[in-house]
Tab-separated table of C-alpha atoms and ligand atoms in Angstrom:
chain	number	residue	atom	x	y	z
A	249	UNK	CA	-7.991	36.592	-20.375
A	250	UNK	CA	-7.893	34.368	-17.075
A	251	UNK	CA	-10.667	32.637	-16.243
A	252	UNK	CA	-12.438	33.246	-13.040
A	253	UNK	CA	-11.288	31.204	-9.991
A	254	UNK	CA	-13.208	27.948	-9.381
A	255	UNK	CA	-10.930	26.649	-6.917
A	256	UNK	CA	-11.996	26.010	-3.530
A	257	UNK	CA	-10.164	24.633	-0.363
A	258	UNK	CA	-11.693	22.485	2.237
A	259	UNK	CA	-9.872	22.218	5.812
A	260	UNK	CA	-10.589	20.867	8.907
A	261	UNK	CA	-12.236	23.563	11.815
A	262	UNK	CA	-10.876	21.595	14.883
A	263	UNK	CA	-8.380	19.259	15.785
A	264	UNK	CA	-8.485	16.611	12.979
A	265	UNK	CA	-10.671	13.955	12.335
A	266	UNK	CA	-13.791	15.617	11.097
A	267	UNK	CA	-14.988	13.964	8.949
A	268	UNK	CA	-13.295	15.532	6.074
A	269	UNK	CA	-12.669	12.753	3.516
A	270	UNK	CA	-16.237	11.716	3.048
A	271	UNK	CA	-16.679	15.407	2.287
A	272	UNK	CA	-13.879	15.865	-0.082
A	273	UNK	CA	-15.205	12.550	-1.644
A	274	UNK	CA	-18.293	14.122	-1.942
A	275	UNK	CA	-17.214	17.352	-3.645
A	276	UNK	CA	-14.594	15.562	-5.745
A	277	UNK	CA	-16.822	14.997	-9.126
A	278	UNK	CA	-17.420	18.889	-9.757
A	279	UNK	CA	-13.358	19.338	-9.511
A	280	UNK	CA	-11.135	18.054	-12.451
A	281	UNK	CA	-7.889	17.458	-9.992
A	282	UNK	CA	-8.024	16.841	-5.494
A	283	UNK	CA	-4.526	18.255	-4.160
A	284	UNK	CA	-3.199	17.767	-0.951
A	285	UNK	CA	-1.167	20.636	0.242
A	286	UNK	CA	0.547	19.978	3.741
A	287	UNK	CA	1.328	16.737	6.287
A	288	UNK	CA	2.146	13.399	5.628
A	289	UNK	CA	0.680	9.991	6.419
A	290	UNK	CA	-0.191	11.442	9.812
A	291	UNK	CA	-3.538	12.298	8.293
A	292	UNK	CA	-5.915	9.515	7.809
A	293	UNK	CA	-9.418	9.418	5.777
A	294	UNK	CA	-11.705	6.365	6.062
A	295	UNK	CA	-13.887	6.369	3.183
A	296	UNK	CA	-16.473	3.898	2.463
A	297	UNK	CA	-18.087	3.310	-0.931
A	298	UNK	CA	-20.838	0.770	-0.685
A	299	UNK	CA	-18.988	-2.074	1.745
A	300	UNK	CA	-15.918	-1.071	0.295
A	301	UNK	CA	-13.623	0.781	2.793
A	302	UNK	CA	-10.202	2.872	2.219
A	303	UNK	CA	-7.841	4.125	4.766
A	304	UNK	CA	-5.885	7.389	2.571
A	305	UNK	CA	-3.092	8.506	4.463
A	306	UNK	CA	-0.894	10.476	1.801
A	307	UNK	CA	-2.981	10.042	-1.375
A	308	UNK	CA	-5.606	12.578	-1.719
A	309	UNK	CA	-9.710	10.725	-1.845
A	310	UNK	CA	-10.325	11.957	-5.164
A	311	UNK	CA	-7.917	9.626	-6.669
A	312	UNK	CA	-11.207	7.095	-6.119
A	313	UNK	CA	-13.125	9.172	-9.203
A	314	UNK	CA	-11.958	7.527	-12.355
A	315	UNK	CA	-10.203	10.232	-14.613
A	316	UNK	CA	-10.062	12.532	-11.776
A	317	UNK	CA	-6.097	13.959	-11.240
A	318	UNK	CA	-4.659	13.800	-7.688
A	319	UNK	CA	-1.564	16.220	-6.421
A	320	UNK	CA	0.500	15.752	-3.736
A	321	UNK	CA	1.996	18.795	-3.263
A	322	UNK	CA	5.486	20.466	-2.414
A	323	UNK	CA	4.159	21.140	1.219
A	324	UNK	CA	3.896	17.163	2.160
A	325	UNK	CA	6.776	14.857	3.514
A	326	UNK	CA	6.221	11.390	1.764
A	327	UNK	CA	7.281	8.335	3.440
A	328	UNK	CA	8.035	6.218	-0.126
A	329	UNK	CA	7.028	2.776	1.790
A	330	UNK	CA	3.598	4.184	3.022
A	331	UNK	CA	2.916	5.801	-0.241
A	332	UNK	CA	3.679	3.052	-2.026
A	333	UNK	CA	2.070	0.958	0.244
A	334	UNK	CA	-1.409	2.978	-0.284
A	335	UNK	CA	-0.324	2.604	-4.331
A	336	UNK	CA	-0.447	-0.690	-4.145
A	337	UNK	CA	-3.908	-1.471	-2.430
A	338	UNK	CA	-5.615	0.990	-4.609
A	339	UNK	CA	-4.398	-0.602	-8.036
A	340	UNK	CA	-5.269	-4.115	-6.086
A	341	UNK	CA	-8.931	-2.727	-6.478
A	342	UNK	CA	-8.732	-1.283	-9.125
A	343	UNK	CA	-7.891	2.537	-9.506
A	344	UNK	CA	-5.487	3.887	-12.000
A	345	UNK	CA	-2.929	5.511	-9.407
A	346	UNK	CA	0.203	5.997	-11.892
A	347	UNK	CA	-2.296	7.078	-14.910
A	348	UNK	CA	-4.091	9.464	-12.177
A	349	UNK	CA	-1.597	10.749	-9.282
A	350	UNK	CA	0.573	13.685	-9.537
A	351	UNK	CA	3.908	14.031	-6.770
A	352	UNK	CA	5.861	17.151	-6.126
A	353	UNK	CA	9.218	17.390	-6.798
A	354	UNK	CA	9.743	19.284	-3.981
A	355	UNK	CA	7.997	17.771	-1.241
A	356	UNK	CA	10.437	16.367	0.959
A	357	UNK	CA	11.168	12.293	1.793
A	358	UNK	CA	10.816	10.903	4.796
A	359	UNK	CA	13.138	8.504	6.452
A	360	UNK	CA	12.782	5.867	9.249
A	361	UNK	CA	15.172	7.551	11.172
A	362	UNK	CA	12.889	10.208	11.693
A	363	UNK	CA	10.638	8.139	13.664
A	364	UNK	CA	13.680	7.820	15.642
A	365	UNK	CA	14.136	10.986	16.095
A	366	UNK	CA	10.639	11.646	17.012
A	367	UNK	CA	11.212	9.864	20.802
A	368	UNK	CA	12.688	13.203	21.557
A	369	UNK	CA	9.403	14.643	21.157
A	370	UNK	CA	6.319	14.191	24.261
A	371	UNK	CA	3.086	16.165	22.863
A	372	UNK	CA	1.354	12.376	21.947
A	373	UNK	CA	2.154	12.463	18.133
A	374	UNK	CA	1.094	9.748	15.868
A	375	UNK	CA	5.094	8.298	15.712
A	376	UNK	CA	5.444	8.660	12.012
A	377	UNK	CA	8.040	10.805	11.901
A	378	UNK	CA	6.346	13.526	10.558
A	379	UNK	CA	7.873	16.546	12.705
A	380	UNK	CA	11.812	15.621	12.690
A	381	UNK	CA	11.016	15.991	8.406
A	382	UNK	CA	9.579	18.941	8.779
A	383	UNK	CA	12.610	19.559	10.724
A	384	UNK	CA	15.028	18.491	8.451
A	385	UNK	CA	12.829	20.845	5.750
A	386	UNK	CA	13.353	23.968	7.875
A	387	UNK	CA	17.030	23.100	8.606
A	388	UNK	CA	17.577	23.332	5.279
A	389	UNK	CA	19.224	19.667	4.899
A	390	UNK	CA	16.279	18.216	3.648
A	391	UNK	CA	15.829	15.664	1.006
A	392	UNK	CA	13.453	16.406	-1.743
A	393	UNK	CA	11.959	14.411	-4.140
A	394	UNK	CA	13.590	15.736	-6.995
A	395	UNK	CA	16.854	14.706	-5.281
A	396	UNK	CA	15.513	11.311	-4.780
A	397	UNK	CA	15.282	10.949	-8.627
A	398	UNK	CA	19.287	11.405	-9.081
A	399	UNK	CA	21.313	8.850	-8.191
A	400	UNK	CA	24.457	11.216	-7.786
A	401	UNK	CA	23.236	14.041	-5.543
A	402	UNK	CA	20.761	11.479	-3.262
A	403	UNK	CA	23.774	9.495	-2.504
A	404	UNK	CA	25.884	12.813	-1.796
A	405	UNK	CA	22.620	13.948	0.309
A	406	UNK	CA	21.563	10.822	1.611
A	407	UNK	CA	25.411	10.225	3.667
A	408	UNK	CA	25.389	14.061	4.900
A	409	UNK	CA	22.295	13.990	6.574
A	410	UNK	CA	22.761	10.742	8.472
A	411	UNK	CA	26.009	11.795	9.820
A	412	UNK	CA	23.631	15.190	11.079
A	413	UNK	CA	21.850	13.098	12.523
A	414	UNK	CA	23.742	10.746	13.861
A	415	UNK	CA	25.021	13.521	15.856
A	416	UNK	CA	21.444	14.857	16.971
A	417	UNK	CA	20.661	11.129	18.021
A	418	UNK	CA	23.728	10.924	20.041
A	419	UNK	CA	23.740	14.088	21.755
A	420	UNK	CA	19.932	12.877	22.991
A	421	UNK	CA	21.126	9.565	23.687
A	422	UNK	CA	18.505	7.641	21.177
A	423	UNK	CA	21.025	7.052	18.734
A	424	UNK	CA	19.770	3.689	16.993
A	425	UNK	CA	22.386	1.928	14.772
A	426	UNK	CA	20.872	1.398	11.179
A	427	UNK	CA	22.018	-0.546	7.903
A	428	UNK	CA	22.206	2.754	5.925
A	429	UNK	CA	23.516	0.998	2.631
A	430	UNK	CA	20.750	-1.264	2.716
A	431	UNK	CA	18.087	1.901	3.323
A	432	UNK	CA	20.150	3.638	0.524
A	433	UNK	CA	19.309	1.051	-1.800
A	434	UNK	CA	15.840	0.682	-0.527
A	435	UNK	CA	14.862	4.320	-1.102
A	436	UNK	CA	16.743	3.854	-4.851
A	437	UNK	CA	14.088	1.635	-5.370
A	438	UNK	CA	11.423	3.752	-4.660
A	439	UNK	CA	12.528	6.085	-6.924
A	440	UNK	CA	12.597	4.053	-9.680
A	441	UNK	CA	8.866	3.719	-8.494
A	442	UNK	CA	7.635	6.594	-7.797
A	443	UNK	CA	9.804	8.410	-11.004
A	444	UNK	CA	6.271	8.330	-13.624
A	445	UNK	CA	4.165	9.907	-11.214
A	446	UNK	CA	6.862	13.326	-10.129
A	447	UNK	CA	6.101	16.149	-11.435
A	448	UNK	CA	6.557	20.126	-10.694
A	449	UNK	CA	3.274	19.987	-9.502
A	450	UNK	CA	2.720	23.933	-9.124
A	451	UNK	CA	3.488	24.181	-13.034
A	452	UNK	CA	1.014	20.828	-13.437
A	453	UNK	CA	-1.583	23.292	-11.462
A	454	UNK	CA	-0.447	26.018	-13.117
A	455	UNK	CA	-1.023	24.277	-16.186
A	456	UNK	CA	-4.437	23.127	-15.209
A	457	UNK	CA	-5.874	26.286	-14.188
A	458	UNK	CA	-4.765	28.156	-17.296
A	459	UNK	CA	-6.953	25.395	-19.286
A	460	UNK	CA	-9.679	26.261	-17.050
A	461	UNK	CA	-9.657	22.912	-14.724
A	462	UNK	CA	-10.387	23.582	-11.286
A	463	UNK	CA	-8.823	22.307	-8.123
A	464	UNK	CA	-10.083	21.075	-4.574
A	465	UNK	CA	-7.531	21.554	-2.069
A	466	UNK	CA	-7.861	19.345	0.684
A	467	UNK	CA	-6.795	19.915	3.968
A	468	UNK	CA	-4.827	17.566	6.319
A	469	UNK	CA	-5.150	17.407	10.317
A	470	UNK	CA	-7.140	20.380	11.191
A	471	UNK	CA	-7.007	24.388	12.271
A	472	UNK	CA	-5.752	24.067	15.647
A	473	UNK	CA	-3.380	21.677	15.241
A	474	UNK	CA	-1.771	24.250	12.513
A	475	UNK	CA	2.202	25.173	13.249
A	476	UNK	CA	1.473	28.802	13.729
A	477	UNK	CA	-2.454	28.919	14.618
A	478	UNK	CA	-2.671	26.282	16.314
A	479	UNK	CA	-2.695	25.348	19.931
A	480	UNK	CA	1.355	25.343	19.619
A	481	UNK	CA	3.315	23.643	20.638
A	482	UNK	CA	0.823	20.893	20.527
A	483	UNK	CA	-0.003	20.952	17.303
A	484	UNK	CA	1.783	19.328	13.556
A	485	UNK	CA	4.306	20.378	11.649
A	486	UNK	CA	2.997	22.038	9.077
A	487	UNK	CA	0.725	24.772	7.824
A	488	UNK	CA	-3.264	22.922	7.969
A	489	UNK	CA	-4.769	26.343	8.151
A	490	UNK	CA	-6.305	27.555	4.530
A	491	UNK	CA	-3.152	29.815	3.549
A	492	UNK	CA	-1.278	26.291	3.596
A	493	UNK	CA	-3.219	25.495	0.509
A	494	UNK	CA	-1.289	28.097	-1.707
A	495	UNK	CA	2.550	27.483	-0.085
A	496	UNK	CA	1.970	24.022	0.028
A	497	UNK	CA	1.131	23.624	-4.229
A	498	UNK	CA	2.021	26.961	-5.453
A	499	UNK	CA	-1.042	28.018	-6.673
A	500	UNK	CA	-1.416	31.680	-5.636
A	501	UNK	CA	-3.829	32.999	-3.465
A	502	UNK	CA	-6.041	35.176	-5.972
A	503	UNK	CA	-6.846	31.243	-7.517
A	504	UNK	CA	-8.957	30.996	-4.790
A	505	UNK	CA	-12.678	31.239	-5.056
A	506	UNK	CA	-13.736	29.815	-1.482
A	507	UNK	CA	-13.250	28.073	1.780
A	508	UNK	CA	-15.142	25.360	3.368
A	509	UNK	CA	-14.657	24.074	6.388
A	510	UNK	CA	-15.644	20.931	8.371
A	511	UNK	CA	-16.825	20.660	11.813
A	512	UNK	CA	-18.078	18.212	14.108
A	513	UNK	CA	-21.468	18.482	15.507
A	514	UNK	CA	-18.884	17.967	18.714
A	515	UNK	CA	-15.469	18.172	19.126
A	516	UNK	CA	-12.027	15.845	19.665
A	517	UNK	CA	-8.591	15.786	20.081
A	518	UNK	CA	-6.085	13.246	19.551
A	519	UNK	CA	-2.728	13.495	22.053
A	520	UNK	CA	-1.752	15.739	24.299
A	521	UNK	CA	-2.781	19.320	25.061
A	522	UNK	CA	-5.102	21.791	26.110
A	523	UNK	CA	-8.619	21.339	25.495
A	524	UNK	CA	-11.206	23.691	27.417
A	525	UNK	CA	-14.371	21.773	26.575
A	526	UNK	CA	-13.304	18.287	26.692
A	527	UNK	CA	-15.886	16.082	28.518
A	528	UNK	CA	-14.197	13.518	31.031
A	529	UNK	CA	-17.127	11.859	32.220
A	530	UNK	CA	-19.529	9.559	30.799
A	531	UNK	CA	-21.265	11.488	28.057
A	532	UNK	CA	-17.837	12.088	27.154
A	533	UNK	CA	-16.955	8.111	26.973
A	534	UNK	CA	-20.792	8.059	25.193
A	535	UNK	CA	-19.899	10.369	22.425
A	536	UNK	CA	-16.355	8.205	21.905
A	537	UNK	CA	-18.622	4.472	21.526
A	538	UNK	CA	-21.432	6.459	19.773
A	539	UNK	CA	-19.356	8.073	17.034
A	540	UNK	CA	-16.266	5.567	17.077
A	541	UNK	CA	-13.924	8.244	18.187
A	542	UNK	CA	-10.397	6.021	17.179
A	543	UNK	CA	-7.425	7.192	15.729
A	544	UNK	CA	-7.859	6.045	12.273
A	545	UNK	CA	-3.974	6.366	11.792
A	546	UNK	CA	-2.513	5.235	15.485
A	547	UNK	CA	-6.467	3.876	16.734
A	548	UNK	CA	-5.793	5.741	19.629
A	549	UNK	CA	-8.937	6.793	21.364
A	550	UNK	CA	-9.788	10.668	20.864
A	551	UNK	CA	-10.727	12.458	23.710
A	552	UNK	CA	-13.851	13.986	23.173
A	553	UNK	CA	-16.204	17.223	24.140
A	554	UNK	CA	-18.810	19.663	23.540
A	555	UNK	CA	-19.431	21.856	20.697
A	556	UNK	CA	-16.799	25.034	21.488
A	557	UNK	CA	-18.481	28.315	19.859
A	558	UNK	CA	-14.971	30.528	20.125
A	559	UNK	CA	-12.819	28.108	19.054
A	560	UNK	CA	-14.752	27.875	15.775
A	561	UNK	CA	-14.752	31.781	15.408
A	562	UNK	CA	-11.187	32.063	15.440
A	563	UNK	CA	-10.970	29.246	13.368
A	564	UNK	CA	-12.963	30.938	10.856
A	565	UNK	CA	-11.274	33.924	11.562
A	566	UNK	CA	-8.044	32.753	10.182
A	567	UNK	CA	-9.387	30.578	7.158
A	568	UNK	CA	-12.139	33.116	6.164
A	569	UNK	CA	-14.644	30.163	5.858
A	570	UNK	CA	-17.397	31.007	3.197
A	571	UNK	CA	-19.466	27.750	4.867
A	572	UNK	CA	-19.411	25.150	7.532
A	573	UNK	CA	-19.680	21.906	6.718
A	574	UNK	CA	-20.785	19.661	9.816
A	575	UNK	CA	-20.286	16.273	10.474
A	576	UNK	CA	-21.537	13.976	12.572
A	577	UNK	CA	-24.668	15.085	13.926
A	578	UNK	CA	-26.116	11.669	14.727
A	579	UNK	CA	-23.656	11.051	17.384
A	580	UNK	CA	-25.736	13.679	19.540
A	581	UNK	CA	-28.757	11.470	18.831
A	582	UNK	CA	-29.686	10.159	22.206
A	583	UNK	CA	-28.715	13.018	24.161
A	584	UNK	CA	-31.417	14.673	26.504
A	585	UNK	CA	-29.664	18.246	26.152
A	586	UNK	CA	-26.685	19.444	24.790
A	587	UNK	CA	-23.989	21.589	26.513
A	588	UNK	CA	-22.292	24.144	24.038
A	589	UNK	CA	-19.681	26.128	25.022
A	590	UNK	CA	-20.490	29.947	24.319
A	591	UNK	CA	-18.132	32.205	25.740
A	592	UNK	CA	-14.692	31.984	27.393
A	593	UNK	CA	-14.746	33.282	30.726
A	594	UNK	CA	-13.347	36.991	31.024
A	595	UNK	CA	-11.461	35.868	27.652
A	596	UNK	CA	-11.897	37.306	24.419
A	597	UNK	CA	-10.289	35.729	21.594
A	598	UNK	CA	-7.636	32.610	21.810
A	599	UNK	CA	-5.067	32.674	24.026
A	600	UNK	CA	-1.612	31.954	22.686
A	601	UNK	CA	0.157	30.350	25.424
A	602	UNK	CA	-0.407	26.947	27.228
A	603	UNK	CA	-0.986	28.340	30.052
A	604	UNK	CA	-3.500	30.695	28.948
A	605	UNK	CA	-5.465	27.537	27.279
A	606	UNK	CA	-5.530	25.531	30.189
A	607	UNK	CA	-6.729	28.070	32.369
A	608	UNK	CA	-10.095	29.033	30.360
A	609	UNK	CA	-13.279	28.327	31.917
A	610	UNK	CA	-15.776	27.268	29.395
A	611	UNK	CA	-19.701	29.133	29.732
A	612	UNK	CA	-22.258	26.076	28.517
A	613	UNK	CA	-25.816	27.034	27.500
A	614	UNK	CA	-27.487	23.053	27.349
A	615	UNK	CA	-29.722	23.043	24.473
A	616	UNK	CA	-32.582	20.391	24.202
A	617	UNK	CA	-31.668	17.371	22.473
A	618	UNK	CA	-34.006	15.425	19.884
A	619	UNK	CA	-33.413	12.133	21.090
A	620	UNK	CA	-34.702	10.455	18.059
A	621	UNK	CA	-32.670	8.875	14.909
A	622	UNK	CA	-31.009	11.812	12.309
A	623	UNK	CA	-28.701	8.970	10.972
A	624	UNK	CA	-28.989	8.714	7.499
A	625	UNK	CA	-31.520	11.896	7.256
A	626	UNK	CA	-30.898	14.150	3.604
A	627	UNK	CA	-33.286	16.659	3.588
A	628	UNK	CA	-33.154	19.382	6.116
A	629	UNK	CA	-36.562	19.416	7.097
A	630	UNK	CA	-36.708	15.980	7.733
A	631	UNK	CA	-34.727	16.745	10.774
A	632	UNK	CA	-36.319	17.007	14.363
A	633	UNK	CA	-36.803	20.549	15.397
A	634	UNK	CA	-34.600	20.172	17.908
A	635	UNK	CA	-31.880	19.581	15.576
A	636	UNK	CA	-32.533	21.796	13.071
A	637	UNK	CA	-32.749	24.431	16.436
A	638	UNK	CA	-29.173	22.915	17.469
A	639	UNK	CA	-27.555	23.912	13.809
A	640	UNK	CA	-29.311	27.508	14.122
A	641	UNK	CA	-27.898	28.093	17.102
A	642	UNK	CA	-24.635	26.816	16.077
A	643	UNK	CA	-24.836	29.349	12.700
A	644	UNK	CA	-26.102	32.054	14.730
A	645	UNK	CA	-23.245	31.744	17.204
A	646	UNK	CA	-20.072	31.334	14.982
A	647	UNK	CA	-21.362	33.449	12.208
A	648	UNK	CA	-20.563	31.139	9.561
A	649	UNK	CA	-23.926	29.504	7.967
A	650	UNK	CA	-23.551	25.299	8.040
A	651	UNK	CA	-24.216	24.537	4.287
A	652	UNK	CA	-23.761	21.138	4.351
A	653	UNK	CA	-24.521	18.388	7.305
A	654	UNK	CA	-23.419	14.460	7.325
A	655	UNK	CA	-25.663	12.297	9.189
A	656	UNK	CA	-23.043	9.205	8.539
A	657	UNK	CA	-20.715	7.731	6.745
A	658	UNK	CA	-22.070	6.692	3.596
A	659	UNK	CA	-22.271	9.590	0.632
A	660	UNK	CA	-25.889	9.894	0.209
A	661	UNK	CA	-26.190	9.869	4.489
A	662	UNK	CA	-25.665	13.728	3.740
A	663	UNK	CA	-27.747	17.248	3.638
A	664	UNK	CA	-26.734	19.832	1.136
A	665	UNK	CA	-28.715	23.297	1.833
A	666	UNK	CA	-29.130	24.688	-1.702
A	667	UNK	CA	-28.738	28.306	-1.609
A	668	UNK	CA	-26.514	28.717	0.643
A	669	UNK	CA	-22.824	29.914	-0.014
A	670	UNK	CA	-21.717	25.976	0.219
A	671	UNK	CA	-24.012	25.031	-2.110
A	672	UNK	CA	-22.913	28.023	-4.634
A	673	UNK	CA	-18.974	27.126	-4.393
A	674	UNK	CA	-19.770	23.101	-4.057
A	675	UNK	CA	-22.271	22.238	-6.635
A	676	UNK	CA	-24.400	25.644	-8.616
A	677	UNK	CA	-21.220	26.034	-10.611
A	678	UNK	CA	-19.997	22.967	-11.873
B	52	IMP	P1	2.278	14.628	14.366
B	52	IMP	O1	1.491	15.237	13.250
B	52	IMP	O2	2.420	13.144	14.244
B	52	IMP	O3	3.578	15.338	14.563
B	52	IMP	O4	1.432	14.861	15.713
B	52	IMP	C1	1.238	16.159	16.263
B	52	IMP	C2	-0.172	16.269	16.855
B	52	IMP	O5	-1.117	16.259	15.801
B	52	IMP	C3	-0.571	15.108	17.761
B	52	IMP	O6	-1.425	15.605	18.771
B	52	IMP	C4	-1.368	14.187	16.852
B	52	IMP	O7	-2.284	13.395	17.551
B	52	IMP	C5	-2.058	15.230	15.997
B	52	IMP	N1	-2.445	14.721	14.671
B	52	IMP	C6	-1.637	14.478	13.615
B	52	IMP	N2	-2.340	14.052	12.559
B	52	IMP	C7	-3.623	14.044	12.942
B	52	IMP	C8	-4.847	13.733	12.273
B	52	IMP	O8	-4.908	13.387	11.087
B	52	IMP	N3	-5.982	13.846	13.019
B	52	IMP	C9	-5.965	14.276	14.310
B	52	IMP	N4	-4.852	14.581	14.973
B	52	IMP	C10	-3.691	14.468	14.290
């Protein structure tokens, strides 16, 4: 008989960068394996355990719980220098990364030509070469991981896609010369590498969830920068939206027993595109120095804004979230009021062109702010009222309940609601 589903999947509700590896850290200990399911080392989670810190790109948090089982899945692209990069400073302190990590054989490799590539491309993307992969992936000349492994076919593979895109680089006019025998060889030896840790990791979850182990899927980037849901075409490469979860490890979709997702207490963006409630003035520049609003990957600066109410619902709309998780709450600390954007002018639901993006006018209602410390705060109603108001509204508004708040960085800095649905899929079972 199959066990019921204790799998859950926790994804970003904006554009990136909410806060989601503290979260997943969190979570990790009730969940016997943390798989990643789409993007590359575009993503990036700080984490800090006492006055340690880690920057994960590729390698999913939960690799930092002894015994716990990490997955990259088939839906990443893997740059084998970054990954092994990230390899090495976790076994420098101490964490079993061959013993615990798991990598597709059929997520695809990443080559520094694709960063090359990636000049053709002006939306502000983080220059890893993340989207000519995912081209490559599509185009159906891709090189998996699996092919990596054999000597014969990646040398067969490896000479017919750089005279594709050789071409492609030429007929742009960015064609830059490289020592291809010497990358050949470099790549060989990340095989030899990364070989012990390659699995078919949908039969390794397949596997898993037969014996009854469960499985946190964790989400890179966020909704709207999803391929199809997102705010195309400025938005990844790759499916960051909670059906990504299943394509992107082949675990099927009725393995599923929930769907958190995380949310600022605000909002940002990193790079270009449309962004109705972004704030361009000084509380805007306030929110960015209050809640260290860098590019953990590229330390660009994010752009930043108010709380958008629509956005949310149709990001819960197409990830069915059970429960918000939201993040960051202190940030709003020393604000008098708080604008939150309710409504979309004469617009119902998100508009799937550009143009229909840029031109939405934003309806604020300014709620009172608290102006008083919530950093650190872990019991709900230790919270000013104001605050506790501000998350009511907030619930009340998107129609998703906020089970879980972070009032900074550190794991205990966090409120779990018990009985709520986030509480039920996060903790009651396990
Ligand atoms: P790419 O993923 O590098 O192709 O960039 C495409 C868009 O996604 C750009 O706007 C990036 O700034 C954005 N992006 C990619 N990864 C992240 C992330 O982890 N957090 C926030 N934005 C991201």
């Amino acid at each position: 008989m199959k066990s019921l589903p204790n799998n859950i999947i926790i994804l970003g509700a904006q554009w990136g960068d909410e806060g989601k590896g503290k979260i997943v850290d969190l979570l990790s200990h009730g969940f016997d394996i943390v798989a990643r399911y789409q993007g590359g080392h575009n993503a990036g989670h700080t984490i800090l355990i006492g006055d340690r810190k880690f920057v994960l790109k590729l390698i999913p948090s939960g690799i930092l719980h002894p015994g716990k089982r990490a997955v990259i899945g088939n839906g990443l692209v893997i740059d084998p220098a970054a990954l092994l990069t990230e390899a090495d400073a976790l076994e420098a302190a101490g964490v079993d990364v061959r013993g615990q990590l798991r990598i597709s054989n059929r997520a695809h490799v990443l080559f520094p030509w694709h960063r090359t590539m990636e000049k053709r491309i002006s939306i502000g993307t983080t220059s890893r070469g993340i989207g000519p992969c995912y081209e490559d992936k599509a185009g159906r000349r891709g090189i998996r991981i699996s092919d990596l492994l054999d000597p014969r076919i990646f040398r067969v593979l490896f000479d017919c896609l750089v005279i594709e895109k050789t071409r492609i680089e030429e007929a742009f006019g960015i064609h830059e010369p490289m020592d291809y025998a010497a990358i050949r060889a470099e790549y060989e030896a990340f095989a030899v590498r990364i070989q012990p840790m390659v699995c078919d990791a949908a039969q390794f979850l397949g596997d898993a969830l037969a014996k009854g182990e469960s499985v946190l899927f964790e989400g890179a980037q966020g909704t709207m920068l999803d391929l199809d849901h997102g705010t195309y075409p400025f938005v990844t490469s790759s499916s960051a939206t909670a059906g990504g979860a299943c394509t992107g490890t082949g675990v099927p979709p009725t393995r599923i027993a929930g769907i958190l997702g995380v949310s600022k207490a605000y909002i940002t963006r990193v790079g270009g595109g449309p962004f109705p409630t972004e704030a361009l003035d000084a509380a805007g520049d306030a929110i960015r120095n209050r809640g260290n609003e860098f590019g953990s990957v590229t330390g660009r600066p994010r752009r930043c804004g108010w709380f958008d109410v629509p956005l949310l619902r149709y990001s819960a709309m197409v990830n069915g979230f059970d429960s918000l998780i939201m993040t960051k709450l202190d940030v709003l600390d020393e604000l008098e009021r708080i604008p939150v954007c309710v409504e979309y002018r004469g617009v119902s639901g998100m508009p799937a062109t550009v143009a229909g993006l840029e031109r939405i006018e934003p309806v604020y209602e300014y709620l009172p702010g608290w102006q008083s410390s919530t950093e650190g705060i872990s019991h709900l109603e230790d919270l000013p009222s104001a605050a506790r108001d501000y998350i009511k509204f907030l619930e009340n508004r998107t129609g998703v309940e906020i089970g879980c708040i972070s009032t900074g960085p550190e794991r205990n800095q966090t409120i779990v609601r018990s009985g709520t649905r986030f509480y039920e899929l996060a903790f009651a079972s396990r």
